[in-house]
CSV table of C-alpha atoms in Angstrom, one decimal:
chain,number,residue,atom,x,y,z
E,22,UNK,CA,181.0,-62.2,-125.7
E,23,UNK,CA,177.4,-63.2,-124.9
E,24,UNK,CA,175.3,-61.2,-122.5
E,25,UNK,CA,173.9,-62.7,-119.3
E,26,UNK,CA,170.2,-63.7,-119.5
E,27,UNK,CA,167.9,-60.9,-118.5
E,28,UNK,CA,166.0,-61.1,-115.2
E,29,UNK,CA,162.5,-60.2,-116.3
E,30,UNK,CA,161.6,-59.2,-112.7
E,31,UNK,CA,164.1,-56.3,-112.9
E,32,UNK,CA,163.6,-52.9,-114.4
E,33,UNK,CA,165.4,-52.6,-117.8
E,34,UNK,CA,168.5,-50.4,-117.6
E,35,UNK,CA,167.0,-47.7,-119.8
E,36,UNK,CA,164.0,-47.6,-117.5
E,37,UNK,CA,166.1,-47.6,-114.4
E,38,UNK,CA,168.1,-44.6,-115.5
E,39,UNK,CA,164.9,-42.7,-116.1
E,40,UNK,CA,163.3,-43.8,-112.8
E,41,UNK,CA,163.7,-40.5,-111.0
E,42,UNK,CA,162.5,-38.4,-113.9
E,43,UNK,CA,159.7,-40.6,-115.2
E,44,UNK,CA,157.0,-37.9,-114.7
E,45,UNK,CA,159.1,-35.1,-116.2
E,46,UNK,CA,159.3,-33.7,-119.7
E,47,UNK,CA,162.9,-34.0,-121.0
E,48,UNK,CA,164.8,-30.9,-122.1
E,49,UNK,CA,165.7,-30.9,-125.7
E,50,UNK,CA,169.1,-29.2,-126.5
E,51,UNK,CA,171.1,-26.0,-126.0
E,52,UNK,CA,173.4,-24.2,-128.4
E,53,UNK,CA,176.1,-21.6,-128.0
E,54,UNK,CA,178.5,-19.8,-130.3
E,55,UNK,CA,181.1,-17.1,-130.1
E,56,UNK,CA,183.1,-15.3,-132.9
E,57,UNK,CA,186.5,-13.6,-132.8
E,58,UNK,CA,187.0,-13.9,-129.0
E,59,UNK,CA,190.3,-15.2,-127.7
E,60,UNK,CA,189.9,-18.5,-125.8
E,61,UNK,CA,186.6,-19.1,-127.6
E,62,UNK,CA,186.4,-22.8,-126.5
E,63,UNK,CA,186.8,-21.8,-122.8
E,64,UNK,CA,183.9,-19.3,-123.2
E,65,UNK,CA,181.9,-21.8,-125.0
E,66,UNK,CA,182.4,-24.4,-122.2
E,67,UNK,CA,181.2,-21.7,-119.7
E,68,UNK,CA,178.1,-21.1,-121.9
E,69,UNK,CA,177.3,-24.8,-122.1
E,70,UNK,CA,177.6,-25.1,-118.3
E,71,UNK,CA,174.9,-22.5,-118.0
E,72,UNK,CA,172.8,-24.4,-120.5
E,73,UNK,CA,173.3,-27.8,-119.0
E,74,UNK,CA,169.6,-28.0,-117.9
E,75,UNK,CA,168.7,-28.2,-121.6
E,76,UNK,CA,170.5,-31.5,-122.1
E,77,UNK,CA,172.5,-33.8,-120.0
E,78,UNK,CA,173.3,-36.7,-122.2
E,79,UNK,CA,176.1,-35.3,-124.3
E,80,UNK,CA,178.1,-32.2,-125.1
E,81,UNK,CA,180.4,-31.0,-127.8
E,82,UNK,CA,182.5,-28.1,-129.0
E,83,UNK,CA,183.9,-27.3,-132.4
E,84,UNK,CA,186.5,-24.4,-132.7
E,85,UNK,CA,188.3,-22.7,-135.6
E,86,UNK,CA,191.8,-21.3,-135.3
E,87,UNK,CA,191.9,-19.5,-138.7
E,88,UNK,CA,193.3,-22.5,-140.5
E,89,UNK,CA,191.8,-25.7,-139.1
E,90,UNK,CA,188.7,-26.9,-137.3
E,91,UNK,CA,189.0,-28.8,-134.0
E,92,UNK,CA,186.3,-30.9,-132.4
E,93,UNK,CA,185.7,-32.5,-129.1
E,94,UNK,CA,182.4,-34.4,-128.5
E,95,UNK,CA,181.7,-36.4,-125.4
E,96,UNK,CA,178.9,-38.4,-123.7
E,97,UNK,CA,178.0,-37.0,-120.3
E,98,UNK,CA,177.9,-33.6,-118.6
E,99,UNK,CA,179.8,-30.6,-119.7
E,100,UNK,CA,181.8,-30.5,-116.4
E,101,UNK,CA,182.8,-34.1,-116.8
E,102,UNK,CA,184.9,-33.3,-119.9
E,103,UNK,CA,185.2,-29.6,-120.7
E,104,UNK,CA,186.4,-28.3,-117.3
E,105,UNK,CA,189.8,-29.8,-118.0
E,106,UNK,CA,192.5,-27.5,-119.3
E,107,UNK,CA,193.9,-30.2,-121.5
E,108,UNK,CA,190.6,-30.6,-123.3
E,109,UNK,CA,190.3,-26.8,-123.9
E,110,UNK,CA,193.8,-26.7,-125.2
E,111,UNK,CA,192.8,-29.2,-127.9
E,112,UNK,CA,190.3,-26.6,-129.1
E,113,UNK,CA,192.4,-23.6,-130.2
E,114,UNK,CA,191.0,-20.6,-132.0
E,115,UNK,CA,189.0,-17.4,-131.5
E,116,UNK,CA,185.7,-18.8,-132.8
E,117,UNK,CA,183.7,-21.8,-131.6
E,118,UNK,CA,180.2,-23.3,-131.3
E,119,UNK,CA,178.9,-25.7,-128.7
E,120,UNK,CA,176.0,-28.0,-128.0
E,121,UNK,CA,174.4,-29.8,-125.1
E,122,UNK,CA,172.1,-32.6,-126.0
E,123,UNK,CA,169.2,-34.7,-124.9
E,124,UNK,CA,168.3,-37.1,-127.7
E,125,UNK,CA,164.8,-36.4,-129.2
E,126,UNK,CA,165.9,-38.0,-132.4
E,127,UNK,CA,168.8,-40.4,-132.8
E,128,UNK,CA,170.2,-42.8,-130.3
E,129,UNK,CA,172.6,-41.8,-127.5
E,130,UNK,CA,175.9,-42.5,-129.1
E,131,UNK,CA,179.0,-40.5,-129.8
E,132,UNK,CA,178.4,-40.2,-133.6
E,133,UNK,CA,175.1,-38.4,-132.8
E,134,UNK,CA,176.7,-35.8,-130.5
E,135,UNK,CA,176.8,-32.3,-131.9
E,136,UNK,CA,178.0,-30.0,-133.3
E,137,UNK,CA,178.2,-32.1,-136.5
E,138,UNK,CA,181.0,-31.2,-138.9
E,139,UNK,CA,181.6,-31.7,-142.6
E,140,UNK,CA,184.1,-30.5,-145.2
E,141,UNK,CA,182.2,-28.9,-148.1
E,142,UNK,CA,183.7,-27.5,-151.3
E,143,UNK,CA,183.4,-24.0,-149.7
E,144,UNK,CA,185.3,-25.1,-146.6
E,145,UNK,CA,184.4,-26.5,-143.1
E,146,UNK,CA,180.8,-26.4,-141.9
E,147,UNK,CA,179.9,-27.2,-138.3
E,148,UNK,CA,176.3,-27.0,-137.0
E,149,UNK,CA,174.5,-27.3,-133.7
E,150,UNK,CA,170.7,-27.7,-133.6
E,151,UNK,CA,168.1,-27.1,-130.9
E,152,UNK,CA,164.7,-28.4,-131.9
E,153,UNK,CA,163.2,-31.1,-134.1
E,154,UNK,CA,162.5,-31.3,-137.8
E,155,UNK,CA,159.1,-32.8,-138.5
E,156,UNK,CA,160.0,-33.8,-142.1
E,157,UNK,CA,163.5,-35.1,-141.3
E,158,UNK,CA,162.8,-38.8,-142.0
E,159,UNK,CA,161.1,-38.0,-145.3
E,160,UNK,CA,164.0,-35.9,-146.4
E,161,UNK,CA,166.5,-38.5,-145.2
E,162,UNK,CA,164.8,-41.2,-147.3
E,163,UNK,CA,164.9,-38.9,-150.4
E,164,UNK,CA,168.6,-38.0,-149.8
E,165,UNK,CA,169.6,-41.7,-149.3
E,166,UNK,CA,167.7,-42.6,-152.5
E,167,UNK,CA,169.8,-40.0,-154.3
E,168,UNK,CA,173.1,-41.5,-153.0
E,169,UNK,CA,173.7,-39.6,-149.7
E,170,UNK,CA,175.6,-41.5,-147.1
E,171,UNK,CA,174.6,-40.6,-143.5
E,172,UNK,CA,177.0,-41.0,-140.6
E,173,UNK,CA,174.5,-40.4,-137.8
E,174,UNK,CA,170.8,-40.9,-137.0
E,175,UNK,CA,170.4,-37.3,-135.9
E,176,UNK,CA,167.9,-35.1,-137.9
E,177,UNK,CA,170.6,-32.4,-137.8
E,178,UNK,CA,172.6,-34.3,-140.4
E,179,UNK,CA,169.8,-33.7,-142.9
E,180,UNK,CA,170.7,-30.0,-142.9
E,181,UNK,CA,174.4,-30.8,-143.7
E,182,UNK,CA,173.4,-32.8,-146.7
E,183,UNK,CA,170.9,-30.2,-147.9
E,184,UNK,CA,173.6,-27.5,-147.7
E,185,UNK,CA,176.2,-29.8,-149.5
E,186,UNK,CA,173.8,-30.6,-152.3
E,187,UNK,CA,172.4,-27.1,-152.9
E,188,UNK,CA,173.3,-25.6,-156.3
E,189,UNK,CA,173.5,-22.1,-155.1
E,190,UNK,CA,177.0,-20.5,-155.5
E,191,UNK,CA,177.4,-18.6,-152.1
E,192,UNK,CA,177.4,-20.5,-148.9
E,193,UNK,CA,174.8,-18.4,-147.2
E,194,UNK,CA,172.5,-18.9,-150.1
E,195,UNK,CA,173.1,-22.6,-149.9
E,196,UNK,CA,172.2,-22.5,-146.2
E,197,UNK,CA,169.0,-20.5,-147.0
E,198,UNK,CA,168.2,-23.1,-149.7
E,199,UNK,CA,168.6,-25.9,-147.2
E,200,UNK,CA,166.3,-24.2,-144.6
E,201,UNK,CA,163.6,-23.7,-147.3
E,202,UNK,CA,163.2,-27.5,-147.4
E,203,UNK,CA,162.9,-28.2,-143.7
E,204,UNK,CA,159.8,-28.1,-141.4
E,205,UNK,CA,159.4,-28.0,-137.7
E,206,UNK,CA,161.3,-26.1,-135.0
E,207,UNK,CA,165.0,-25.1,-135.0
E,208,UNK,CA,167.5,-22.7,-133.6
E,209,UNK,CA,170.8,-23.3,-135.3
E,210,UNK,CA,174.4,-22.1,-134.8
E,211,UNK,CA,176.8,-22.6,-137.7
E,212,UNK,CA,180.6,-22.1,-137.8
E,213,UNK,CA,182.3,-21.7,-141.1
E,214,UNK,CA,185.9,-20.6,-142.1
E,215,UNK,CA,185.0,-17.0,-141.7
E,216,UNK,CA,181.5,-16.7,-140.2
E,217,UNK,CA,179.3,-17.5,-137.2
E,218,UNK,CA,175.7,-17.9,-138.3
E,219,UNK,CA,172.5,-18.2,-136.2
E,220,UNK,CA,169.1,-19.0,-137.5
E,221,UNK,CA,165.6,-19.5,-136.1
E,222,UNK,CA,162.6,-21.2,-137.6
E,223,UNK,CA,159.9,-19.0,-139.2
E,224,UNK,CA,157.7,-19.3,-136.1
E,225,UNK,CA,160.5,-18.8,-133.6
E,226,UNK,CA,159.4,-21.9,-131.7
E,227,UNK,CA,162.9,-22.5,-130.3
E,228,UNK,CA,164.8,-19.6,-128.6
E,229,UNK,CA,168.0,-17.9,-129.7
E,230,UNK,CA,169.6,-14.7,-128.3
E,231,UNK,CA,172.3,-12.4,-129.5
E,232,UNK,CA,174.9,-11.1,-127.0
E,233,UNK,CA,178.1,-9.1,-127.0
E,234,UNK,CA,181.3,-9.2,-125.0
E,235,UNK,CA,184.2,-6.8,-125.5
E,236,UNK,CA,182.8,-5.9,-128.9
E,237,UNK,CA,182.5,-9.6,-130.0
E,238,UNK,CA,179.1,-11.3,-130.7
E,239,UNK,CA,177.7,-14.3,-129.0
E,240,UNK,CA,174.8,-16.6,-129.8
E,241,UNK,CA,173.0,-18.7,-127.1
E,242,UNK,CA,169.8,-20.5,-126.4
E,243,UNK,CA,169.2,-18.4,-123.3
E,244,UNK,CA,170.3,-15.2,-121.6
E,245,UNK,CA,171.7,-17.2,-118.6
E,246,UNK,CA,174.6,-18.3,-120.9
E,247,UNK,CA,175.5,-14.6,-121.5
E,248,UNK,CA,175.2,-13.8,-117.8
E,249,UNK,CA,177.7,-16.4,-116.7
E,250,UNK,CA,180.5,-14.6,-118.7
E,251,UNK,CA,179.4,-11.1,-118.1
E,252,UNK,CA,178.2,-10.6,-121.7
E,253,UNK,CA,175.6,-8.0,-122.6
E,254,UNK,CA,172.2,-9.1,-124.0
E,255,UNK,CA,171.7,-7.4,-127.3
E,256,UNK,CA,168.4,-8.8,-128.6
E,257,UNK,CA,166.5,-11.9,-129.5
E,258,UNK,CA,167.2,-13.4,-132.9
E,259,UNK,CA,163.8,-12.8,-134.6
E,260,UNK,CA,161.6,-15.6,-135.9
E,261,UNK,CA,162.7,-16.6,-139.4
E,262,UNK,CA,165.8,-14.5,-139.1
E,263,UNK,CA,169.4,-15.5,-140.1
E,264,UNK,CA,172.2,-13.5,-138.5
E,265,UNK,CA,175.6,-13.6,-140.1
E,266,UNK,CA,178.6,-12.6,-137.9
E,267,UNK,CA,181.9,-12.0,-139.6
E,268,UNK,CA,185.0,-9.7,-139.2
E,269,UNK,CA,182.9,-7.1,-141.1
E,270,UNK,CA,180.3,-7.0,-138.4
E,271,UNK,CA,176.8,-8.5,-138.2
E,272,UNK,CA,174.2,-8.8,-141.0
E,273,UNK,CA,170.6,-9.7,-140.7
E,274,UNK,CA,168.7,-11.7,-143.4
E,275,UNK,CA,165.0,-12.5,-143.4
E,276,UNK,CA,164.6,-14.8,-146.4
E,277,UNK,CA,161.2,-16.2,-145.7
E,278,UNK,CA,157.7,-14.7,-145.7
E,279,UNK,CA,156.9,-12.9,-142.4
E,280,UNK,CA,154.8,-14.8,-140.0
E,281,UNK,CA,153.6,-14.0,-136.4
E,282,UNK,CA,156.0,-15.5,-133.9
E,283,UNK,CA,154.8,-18.5,-131.8
E,284,UNK,CA,157.5,-19.3,-129.3
E,285,UNK,CA,157.2,-22.5,-127.3
E,286,UNK,CA,155.2,-21.8,-124.1
E,287,UNK,CA,157.1,-24.6,-122.3
E,288,UNK,CA,160.1,-22.4,-122.2
E,289,UNK,CA,158.3,-20.3,-119.6
E,290,UNK,CA,156.6,-23.2,-117.8
E,291,UNK,CA,159.6,-25.6,-117.4
E,292,UNK,CA,162.5,-25.6,-119.8
E,293,UNK,CA,164.2,-22.2,-119.5
E,294,UNK,CA,166.3,-21.4,-116.4
E,295,UNK,CA,164.4,-19.2,-114.0
E,296,UNK,CA,167.1,-16.5,-114.2
E,297,UNK,CA,166.7,-16.3,-118.0
E,298,UNK,CA,164.7,-13.7,-119.9
E,299,UNK,CA,162.8,-15.1,-122.8
E,300,UNK,CA,161.4,-12.7,-125.4
E,301,UNK,CA,161.5,-9.9,-122.9
E,302,UNK,CA,159.8,-11.8,-120.1
E,303,UNK,CA,161.7,-12.8,-117.0
E,304,UNK,CA,161.0,-16.5,-116.6
E,305,UNK,CA,161.0,-16.4,-112.8
E,306,UNK,CA,158.4,-13.7,-112.7
E,307,UNK,CA,156.2,-15.5,-115.3
E,308,UNK,CA,156.2,-18.6,-113.3
E,309,UNK,CA,155.2,-16.7,-110.2
E,310,UNK,CA,152.4,-15.1,-112.2
E,311,UNK,CA,151.2,-18.6,-113.2
E,312,UNK,CA,151.0,-19.4,-109.5
E,313,UNK,CA,149.0,-16.3,-108.9
E,314,UNK,CA,146.5,-17.2,-111.6
E,315,UNK,CA,146.3,-20.7,-110.2
E,316,UNK,CA,145.3,-19.3,-106.8
E,317,UNK,CA,142.7,-17.0,-108.3
E,318,UNK,CA,141.1,-20.0,-110.1
E,319,UNK,CA,141.2,-22.3,-107.1
E,320,UNK,CA,140.2,-21.0,-103.6
E,321,UNK,CA,141.1,-23.8,-101.2
E,322,UNK,CA,141.1,-24.0,-97.4
E,323,UNK,CA,144.5,-25.2,-96.4
E,324,UNK,CA,147.4,-24.6,-94.0
E,325,UNK,CA,150.5,-24.6,-96.1
E,326,UNK,CA,151.7,-24.3,-99.7
E,327,UNK,CA,154.5,-26.8,-100.7
E,328,UNK,CA,156.3,-26.8,-104.0
E,329,UNK,CA,157.5,-30.0,-105.7
E,330,UNK,CA,161.2,-29.0,-106.1
E,331,UNK,CA,162.7,-27.5,-108.0
E,332,UNK,CA,160.4,-26.7,-110.9
E,333,UNK,CA,157.3,-25.9,-108.8
E,334,UNK,CA,159.0,-23.3,-106.5
E,335,UNK,CA,158.3,-20.0,-108.4
E,336,UNK,CA,154.6,-20.9,-109.0
E,337,UNK,CA,154.2,-22.0,-105.3
E,338,UNK,CA,155.6,-18.6,-104.2
E,339,UNK,CA,153.1,-16.8,-106.4
E,340,UNK,CA,150.3,-19.0,-105.2
E,341,UNK,CA,151.1,-18.6,-101.5
E,342,UNK,CA,151.2,-14.8,-101.8
E,343,UNK,CA,147.9,-14.6,-103.6
E,344,UNK,CA,146.2,-17.1,-101.3
E,345,UNK,CA,147.6,-15.6,-98.2
E,346,UNK,CA,149.0,-18.9,-97.1
E,347,UNK,CA,152.5,-19.8,-95.7
E,348,UNK,CA,155.0,-21.1,-98.2
E,349,UNK,CA,157.1,-23.9,-96.9
E,350,UNK,CA,159.7,-26.3,-98.2
E,351,UNK,CA,157.8,-29.4,-97.3
E,352,UNK,CA,159.8,-31.5,-99.7
E,353,UNK,CA,163.5,-31.5,-99.7
E,354,UNK,CA,165.3,-32.5,-102.9
E,355,UNK,CA,168.6,-34.4,-103.0
E,356,UNK,CA,170.7,-32.7,-105.7
E,357,UNK,CA,173.4,-35.4,-105.5
E,358,UNK,CA,171.6,-38.4,-106.8
E,359,UNK,CA,173.3,-39.4,-110.1
E,360,UNK,CA,172.1,-41.9,-112.6
E,361,UNK,CA,175.0,-44.3,-111.9
E,362,UNK,CA,173.6,-44.8,-108.4
E,363,UNK,CA,170.3,-46.2,-109.7
E,364,UNK,CA,170.3,-50.0,-109.8
E,365,UNK,CA,167.6,-52.0,-111.6
E,366,UNK,CA,166.2,-53.8,-108.6
E,367,UNK,CA,162.8,-54.2,-107.2
E,368,UNK,CA,163.8,-52.4,-103.9
E,369,UNK,CA,164.8,-49.3,-105.8
E,370,UNK,CA,161.6,-49.4,-107.9
E,371,UNK,CA,159.6,-49.2,-104.7
E,372,UNK,CA,161.6,-46.4,-103.0
E,373,UNK,CA,162.9,-44.6,-106.2
E,374,UNK,CA,161.3,-41.2,-105.7
E,375,UNK,CA,162.7,-41.0,-102.1
E,376,UNK,CA,166.2,-41.0,-103.5
E,377,UNK,CA,165.4,-37.6,-105.0
E,378,UNK,CA,162.7,-36.2,-102.8
E,379,UNK,CA,162.1,-36.6,-99.1
E,380,UNK,CA,159.3,-35.2,-96.9
E,381,UNK,CA,160.0,-32.4,-94.4
E,382,UNK,CA,157.8,-34.0,-91.7
E,383,UNK,CA,157.9,-31.0,-89.3
E,384,UNK,CA,156.3,-28.8,-92.0
E,385,UNK,CA,153.5,-31.1,-93.3
E,386,UNK,CA,152.5,-33.3,-90.3
E,387,UNK,CA,149.0,-32.5,-89.2
E,388,UNK,CA,148.6,-29.9,-92.0
E,389,UNK,CA,146.3,-29.5,-95.0
E,390,UNK,CA,148.8,-29.3,-97.7
E,391,UNK,CA,148.6,-27.7,-101.2
E,392,UNK,CA,151.2,-29.2,-103.5
E,393,UNK,CA,152.3,-27.1,-106.5
E,394,UNK,CA,154.0,-28.6,-109.5
E,395,UNK,CA,154.4,-27.3,-113.1
E,396,UNK,CA,153.1,-30.3,-115.0
E,397,UNK,CA,151.9,-33.9,-114.9
E,398,UNK,CA,153.0,-36.3,-117.7
E,399,UNK,CA,152.5,-39.9,-116.8
E,400,UNK,CA,151.5,-39.3,-113.2
E,401,UNK,CA,153.8,-41.9,-111.7
E,402,UNK,CA,155.9,-39.6,-109.7
E,403,UNK,CA,152.9,-37.5,-108.7
E,404,UNK,CA,151.4,-40.6,-107.1
E,405,UNK,CA,154.5,-41.2,-105.0
E,406,UNK,CA,154.8,-37.5,-104.0
E,407,UNK,CA,151.2,-37.4,-102.7
E,408,UNK,CA,151.7,-40.7,-100.8
E,409,UNK,CA,154.9,-39.2,-99.3
E,410,UNK,CA,152.9,-36.3,-97.9
E,411,UNK,CA,150.4,-38.6,-96.4
E,412,UNK,CA,153.1,-40.8,-94.9
E,413,UNK,CA,154.6,-37.7,-93.4
E,414,UNK,CA,151.3,-36.9,-91.6
E,415,UNK,CA,149.5,-34.5,-93.9
E,416,UNK,CA,145.7,-34.6,-93.2
E,417,UNK,CA,144.8,-33.4,-96.7
E,418,UNK,CA,146.8,-33.2,-99.9
E,419,UNK,CA,145.6,-30.9,-102.7
E,420,UNK,CA,147.6,-31.2,-105.9
E,421,UNK,CA,147.6,-28.1,-108.1
E,422,UNK,CA,149.4,-27.8,-111.4
E,423,UNK,CA,150.5,-24.4,-112.8
E,424,UNK,CA,149.9,-25.4,-116.4
E,425,UNK,CA,147.0,-27.0,-118.3
E,426,UNK,CA,146.7,-30.8,-118.7
E,427,UNK,CA,149.2,-32.2,-121.3
E,428,UNK,CA,146.9,-34.1,-123.7
E,429,UNK,CA,149.0,-34.2,-126.9
E,430,UNK,CA,152.6,-35.3,-127.7
E,431,UNK,CA,155.2,-32.9,-128.9
E,432,UNK,CA,157.1,-33.1,-132.2
E,433,UNK,CA,159.3,-30.0,-131.9
E,434,UNK,CA,162.1,-31.2,-129.7
E,435,UNK,CA,160.4,-32.0,-126.4
E,436,UNK,CA,160.5,-35.7,-125.4
E,437,UNK,CA,156.8,-36.4,-124.6
E,438,UNK,CA,155.4,-39.9,-124.4
E,439,UNK,CA,152.9,-41.2,-127.0
E,440,UNK,CA,149.4,-39.9,-126.4
E,441,UNK,CA,148.1,-43.1,-124.8
E,442,UNK,CA,150.8,-42.7,-122.1
E,443,UNK,CA,149.9,-39.1,-121.2
E,444,UNK,CA,147.7,-39.3,-118.1
E,445,UNK,CA,145.5,-36.4,-119.1
E,446,UNK,CA,144.9,-37.8,-122.5
E,447,UNK,CA,143.4,-41.0,-121.2
E,448,UNK,CA,141.7,-40.0,-117.9
E,449,UNK,CA,139.1,-37.5,-116.8
E,450,UNK,CA,140.0,-35.0,-114.1
E,451,UNK,CA,138.3,-37.2,-111.5
E,452,UNK,CA,139.9,-40.3,-112.8
E,453,UNK,CA,143.3,-38.6,-112.6
E,454,UNK,CA,142.6,-37.4,-109.0
E,455,UNK,CA,141.8,-41.0,-107.9
E,456,UNK,CA,144.8,-42.3,-109.7
E,457,UNK,CA,147.2,-39.8,-108.0
E,458,UNK,CA,145.4,-40.2,-104.7
E,459,UNK,CA,145.0,-36.6,-103.7
E,460,UNK,CA,142.0,-34.9,-102.2
E,461,UNK,CA,141.7,-32.4,-105.0
E,462,UNK,CA,143.4,-32.0,-108.3
E,463,UNK,CA,143.3,-28.8,-110.4
E,464,UNK,CA,145.2,-27.4,-113.4
E,465,UNK,CA,145.7,-23.8,-114.5
E,466,UNK,CA,143.3,-23.0,-117.4
E,467,UNK,CA,144.7,-22.2,-120.9
E,468,UNK,CA,143.4,-18.7,-120.6
E,469,UNK,CA,145.0,-18.5,-117.1
E,470,UNK,CA,148.4,-19.3,-118.5
E,471,UNK,CA,148.0,-16.7,-121.2
E,472,UNK,CA,147.0,-14.1,-118.5
E,473,UNK,CA,150.2,-15.0,-116.7
E,474,UNK,CA,152.1,-14.3,-119.9
E,475,UNK,CA,150.5,-10.9,-120.0
E,476,UNK,CA,148.3,-11.3,-123.1
E,477,UNK,CA,144.9,-11.6,-121.5
E,478,UNK,CA,143.6,-14.8,-123.1
E,479,UNK,CA,144.3,-17.2,-125.9
E,480,UNK,CA,143.3,-16.0,-129.3
E,481,UNK,CA,142.0,-19.2,-131.0
E,482,UNK,CA,142.3,-17.8,-134.5
E,483,UNK,CA,145.9,-16.6,-134.0
E,484,UNK,CA,147.5,-18.1,-130.9
E,485,UNK,CA,150.5,-16.1,-129.5
E,486,UNK,CA,152.4,-19.2,-128.4
E,487,UNK,CA,153.1,-22.8,-129.5
E,488,UNK,CA,150.8,-24.6,-127.0
E,489,UNK,CA,149.9,-27.8,-128.9
E,490,UNK,CA,150.6,-30.0,-125.9
E,491,UNK,CA,147.5,-28.5,-124.3
E,492,UNK,CA,145.4,-27.8,-127.3
E,493,UNK,CA,146.4,-30.1,-130.1
E,494,UNK,CA,147.0,-27.0,-132.3
E,495,UNK,CA,150.2,-27.9,-134.1
E,496,UNK,CA,151.7,-24.8,-135.8
E,497,UNK,CA,153.5,-26.6,-138.6
E,498,UNK,CA,153.1,-29.5,-140.9
E,499,UNK,CA,153.9,-32.9,-139.4
E,500,UNK,CA,155.1,-34.6,-142.6
E,501,UNK,CA,156.9,-37.6,-141.0
E,502,UNK,CA,153.9,-38.4,-138.7
E,503,UNK,CA,151.5,-38.2,-141.6
E,504,UNK,CA,153.7,-40.6,-143.6
E,505,UNK,CA,153.9,-43.0,-140.7
E,506,UNK,CA,150.2,-43.0,-140.2
E,507,UNK,CA,149.7,-43.7,-143.9
E,508,UNK,CA,152.1,-46.6,-143.7
E,509,UNK,CA,150.3,-48.0,-140.7
E,510,UNK,CA,146.9,-47.7,-142.4
E,511,UNK,CA,148.4,-49.5,-145.5
E,512,UNK,CA,149.6,-52.3,-143.3
E,513,UNK,CA,146.2,-52.7,-141.7
E,514,UNK,CA,144.5,-52.7,-145.0
E,515,UNK,CA,146.9,-55.5,-146.3
E,516,UNK,CA,146.3,-57.5,-143.1
E,517,UNK,CA,142.5,-57.3,-143.4
């Protein structure tokens, strides 16, 4: 069957589906695991519901009933598939792991949905991965050259092959051997015939927490997944740590040289749910503190503080309190706009942002408005939001961002555009202000965000967080990127 000719005046389908989120960073993934708890799949589905904000493209659960592994993987939201009793019944057993996904590597297709599963000579092995491996393509090429056959385009499958090919005798040693070959950011949950295993990369870039319910252990990307089922937070899994949960209890292994932790600062700015606690810091309070620091750095005469919902709300609350200005919901978000509603037409391109956000005219008309948002990526939605305020009668629009300018792409599981598509990487502050159309544009300083985190200022010699999107300070090797750059230089040399 041939496809109809494409109308070049229309937005491509992949652009249309992203229309409402074009100026947002995409969440990466969320993982969850439970061991020796009856109805494990049902608890896992609950945990994935709580982690839905970390990935909305696909979800999957693998369970183990003591004899066999069972898997259900679906494209779409957790509630679309795992709220049905018949689906949960197909996942029997007292142990399970689950995964919600946004594709940072690998296309959106069922074969890339995690957890991935393989039968090894030691038994079944299922793995769910939050993060991104910066040498996955290099390892993949080497494995294929050695005869490996890949079933997906996900970087997670590299881990499966490394475990399978390890010459260590014990499974846990094979897993450690596999981890010794990978670079980048990862939090992993693994389910085997008799164990639930959790692991974090040596810098702890991606989060992973340990919880307990009725004496059984749980692993999750965030504490909000524990809260939804009434589980108790035990502790964070440490950077570089492997926790092995079995019927004998829990064992901690730290196989790699100790390094100072550098968790991703975007967990606090944007990705984690506001009700989560990340490394002992309540995310909601940190975001309010970012707003306080933003107000201290920018004294502006205005009438009202308005958040860009929902991500800008906590920072706007902190800003308004520090500045002594009223906080108002001057923008109302429509939470019921689904991607299926978006049609690739010129009319929708023109009014797209209004499908998701609408001005509260009674709040902003005749007012000097301070808009608070958490970040600017491409700037396209920011332009529309500012114009929306002006159309609603705002006399002045000041746009303030509760994080520093994003000037560098991410390679650790956040879907950022290439550098040339990041507004702050290609424009000066004044050029950005004119592009967005606001009366004043300001960002929180890098030291300001560290003050909000409670550490005073950034230590350039030993940063406390992974903040490369603002500073260009990448904490790990970027092997695949270096190989790609070498290949491009080689092609240019051949062409010249």
